[in-house]
Short mmCIF file of C-alpha atoms in Angstrom, two decimals:
data_model
loop_
_atom_site.label_atom_id
_atom_site.label_comp_id
_atom_site.label_asym_id
_atom_site.label_seq_id
_atom_site.Cartn_x
_atom_site.Cartn_y
_atom_site.Cartn_z
CA UNK L 19 0.00 0.00 0.00
CA UNK L 20 1.43 3.35 -1.06
CA UNK L 21 1.18 5.99 1.67
CA UNK L 22 2.49 9.54 1.37
CA UNK L 23 3.10 11.72 4.41
CA UNK L 24 3.73 15.42 4.70
CA UNK L 25 6.39 15.93 7.34
CA UNK L 26 5.67 18.64 9.93
CA UNK L 27 7.45 22.02 9.97
CA UNK L 28 8.68 23.90 13.00
CA UNK L 29 6.20 26.39 14.39
CA UNK L 30 6.38 29.70 12.52
CA UNK L 31 8.26 28.16 9.60
CA UNK L 32 7.32 28.57 5.95
CA UNK L 33 9.08 25.50 4.46
CA UNK L 34 10.82 22.22 5.24
CA UNK L 35 13.24 20.10 3.18
CA UNK L 36 14.23 16.45 3.66
CA UNK L 37 17.66 15.32 2.40
CA UNK L 38 18.63 11.94 3.87
CA UNK L 39 17.34 9.05 5.97
CA UNK L 40 18.62 6.15 8.01
CA UNK L 41 18.81 2.85 6.07
CA UNK L 42 15.52 1.70 7.62
CA UNK L 43 13.78 5.01 6.87
CA UNK L 44 12.90 5.53 10.53
CA UNK L 45 14.70 8.88 10.92
CA UNK L 46 14.92 11.60 8.27
CA UNK L 47 17.37 14.53 8.21
CA UNK L 48 16.91 17.94 6.62
CA UNK L 49 15.89 21.43 7.64
CA UNK L 50 12.86 23.47 8.54
CA UNK L 51 12.36 27.18 8.44
CA UNK L 52 11.80 28.86 11.81
CA UNK L 53 11.16 32.44 12.92
CA UNK L 54 14.96 32.80 13.32
CA UNK L 55 15.82 31.19 9.95
CA UNK L 56 16.28 27.65 8.61
CA UNK L 57 17.66 25.15 11.14
CA UNK L 58 18.88 21.56 10.82
CA UNK L 59 16.33 19.03 12.04
CA UNK L 60 15.30 15.39 12.07
CA UNK L 61 11.91 13.73 11.76
CA UNK L 62 10.85 10.46 13.38
CA UNK L 63 7.69 8.69 14.53
CA UNK L 64 6.53 9.49 18.03
CA UNK L 65 6.32 6.20 19.92
CA UNK L 66 3.16 7.27 21.75
CA UNK L 67 1.08 8.85 18.99
CA UNK L 68 2.49 7.08 15.93
CA UNK L 69 2.69 10.47 14.19
CA UNK L 70 5.76 11.98 12.54
CA UNK L 71 7.35 14.67 14.75
CA UNK L 72 10.14 17.16 14.11
CA UNK L 73 13.16 17.87 16.32
CA UNK L 74 15.26 21.00 15.88
CA UNK L 75 18.99 20.25 15.99
CA UNK L 76 19.98 23.90 15.69
CA UNK L 77 22.72 25.85 13.94
CA UNK L 78 26.32 26.84 14.66
CA UNK L 79 25.40 30.53 14.97
CA UNK L 80 22.95 31.71 17.61
CA UNK L 81 22.13 34.87 15.58
CA UNK L 82 22.26 34.01 11.90
CA UNK L 83 20.51 30.67 11.62
CA UNK L 84 20.89 28.95 8.27
CA UNK L 85 21.59 25.23 8.64
CA UNK L 86 20.68 21.97 6.91
CA UNK L 87 21.28 18.31 7.78
CA UNK L 88 22.39 16.38 4.67
CA UNK L 89 23.44 12.99 6.07
CA UNK L 90 22.42 10.66 8.90
CA UNK L 91 23.55 7.29 10.29
CA UNK L 92 22.99 5.04 13.29
CA UNK L 93 25.99 4.69 15.60
CA UNK L 94 26.10 1.14 16.98
CA UNK L 95 27.92 0.80 20.28
CA UNK L 96 28.14 4.54 20.76
CA UNK L 97 28.42 5.87 24.29
CA UNK L 98 26.73 9.13 23.22
CA UNK L 99 23.47 8.95 21.25
CA UNK L 100 22.04 6.60 18.69
CA UNK L 101 22.40 8.99 15.73
CA UNK L 102 25.09 11.01 14.01
CA UNK L 103 23.94 13.76 11.64
CA UNK L 104 26.10 15.90 9.34
CA UNK L 105 25.44 18.98 7.26
CA UNK L 106 26.27 22.65 6.96
CA UNK L 107 25.52 25.77 8.98
CA UNK L 108 26.21 29.47 8.80
CA UNK L 109 28.63 30.59 11.52
CA UNK L 110 29.75 33.94 12.86
CA UNK L 111 32.81 33.72 10.54
CA UNK L 112 31.61 31.91 7.41
CA UNK L 113 28.49 31.55 5.28
CA UNK L 114 28.83 27.76 5.52
CA UNK L 115 30.74 25.29 7.72
CA UNK L 116 30.36 21.52 8.09
CA UNK L 117 28.78 20.36 11.35
CA UNK L 118 28.30 17.11 13.24
CA UNK L 119 25.38 16.52 15.64
CA UNK L 120 24.93 13.43 17.79
CA UNK L 121 21.90 12.52 19.82
CA UNK L 122 18.72 10.48 19.94
CA UNK L 123 15.42 10.44 18.09
CA UNK L 124 13.59 11.77 21.13
CA UNK L 125 11.97 15.08 21.90
CA UNK L 126 13.61 15.04 25.35
CA UNK L 127 17.39 15.35 24.99
CA UNK L 128 19.94 14.51 27.64
CA UNK L 129 22.74 17.11 27.21
CA UNK L 130 25.30 14.43 28.09
CA UNK L 131 24.10 12.32 25.16
CA UNK L 132 24.28 14.96 22.44
CA UNK L 133 26.56 17.56 20.92
CA UNK L 134 26.54 19.98 17.96
CA UNK L 135 30.02 21.10 16.79
CA UNK L 136 31.62 22.29 13.61
CA UNK L 137 33.59 19.43 12.04
CA UNK L 138 36.82 21.40 11.60
CA UNK L 139 36.78 22.19 15.34
CA UNK L 140 36.49 18.48 16.20
CA UNK L 141 39.28 17.52 13.78
CA UNK L 142 41.57 20.29 15.05
CA UNK L 143 40.91 19.84 18.78
CA UNK L 144 41.22 16.04 18.72
CA UNK L 145 44.42 16.19 16.65
CA UNK L 146 42.82 14.21 13.80
CA UNK L 147 43.08 17.23 11.49
CA UNK L 148 46.86 17.44 11.86
CA UNK L 149 47.23 13.75 11.02
CA UNK L 150 45.14 14.09 7.86
CA UNK L 151 46.50 17.46 6.76
CA UNK L 152 43.03 18.99 7.20
CA UNK L 153 43.78 21.27 10.12
CA UNK L 154 42.55 24.76 10.88
CA UNK L 155 43.83 26.15 7.56
CA UNK L 156 40.96 24.39 5.78
CA UNK L 157 37.39 25.71 5.67
CA UNK L 158 35.17 22.63 5.63
CA UNK L 159 32.09 24.20 4.04
CA UNK L 160 29.66 21.28 4.01
CA UNK L 161 29.48 17.65 5.07
CA UNK L 162 27.31 16.12 2.35
CA UNK L 163 27.13 12.51 3.51
CA UNK L 164 28.05 9.93 6.13
CA UNK L 165 28.66 6.18 5.83
CA UNK L 166 26.13 3.76 7.28
CA UNK L 167 28.73 2.83 9.95
CA UNK L 168 29.07 6.51 10.96
CA UNK L 169 32.87 6.55 10.69
CA UNK L 170 33.34 8.20 7.27
CA UNK L 171 32.16 11.69 6.36
CA UNK L 172 32.42 13.33 2.92
CA UNK L 173 32.01 16.89 1.80
CA UNK L 174 33.68 19.87 0.22
CA UNK L 175 35.54 22.96 1.33
CA UNK L 176 38.33 25.43 0.71
CA UNK L 177 41.91 24.14 0.95
CA UNK L 178 44.81 26.25 2.35
CA UNK L 179 45.62 27.53 -1.17
CA UNK L 180 42.07 28.90 -1.54
CA UNK L 181 40.78 26.28 -4.00
CA UNK L 182 37.60 24.26 -3.74
CA UNK L 183 38.20 20.61 -2.95
CA UNK L 184 36.31 17.46 -1.99
CA UNK L 185 37.38 15.75 1.25
CA UNK L 186 36.87 12.48 3.12
CA UNK L 187 37.27 11.98 6.86
CA UNK L 188 37.83 8.34 7.88
CA UNK L 189 37.81 6.93 11.39
CA UNK L 190 35.66 9.80 12.71
CA UNK L 191 35.69 9.77 16.56
CA UNK L 192 31.92 9.59 16.97
CA UNK L 193 31.78 9.37 20.76
CA UNK L 194 32.18 12.52 22.86
CA UNK L 195 35.36 14.06 21.46
CA UNK L 196 38.30 14.16 23.84
CA UNK L 197 39.97 17.44 23.03
CA UNK L 198 43.74 17.13 23.34
CA UNK L 199 44.71 20.59 22.06
CA UNK L 200 43.75 23.96 23.50
#
């Protein structure tokens, strides 16, 4: 039986866009407009009502909200949350930077089980960026996808010479990052 569903928007929003889903289709990633601008979000079925609900993930800038989630994966064995979501967000410095969000498909979020960081920050602060050559001289503009295992992230950005370039992060530390550099 073919069934179509219109996914809900955030209150006060004028549009919503879906970009990716978990392999089982249970959680969808995208964005929804809000009174403060478009924000990254996920949709999932509410266990009590059986209806699709929307959860705002946020943006990297508190003022200039313009964010979209473009990839999503389950994270088996993770000590943080069940999901890892990637995308892009406007920041105070750039029109677009890659982000990573982790958390659960729940409307109640435990702050110890979720985080929302820019990807370059995680790579630089954990030391992974230095090992890969993608340190703070890169501008990682957008994470466009994530592997089903949650350990590989792809996207594009600006390299240290100022050219546009595709990138791949492998072995992403998807638990709470342990920052080794200040």
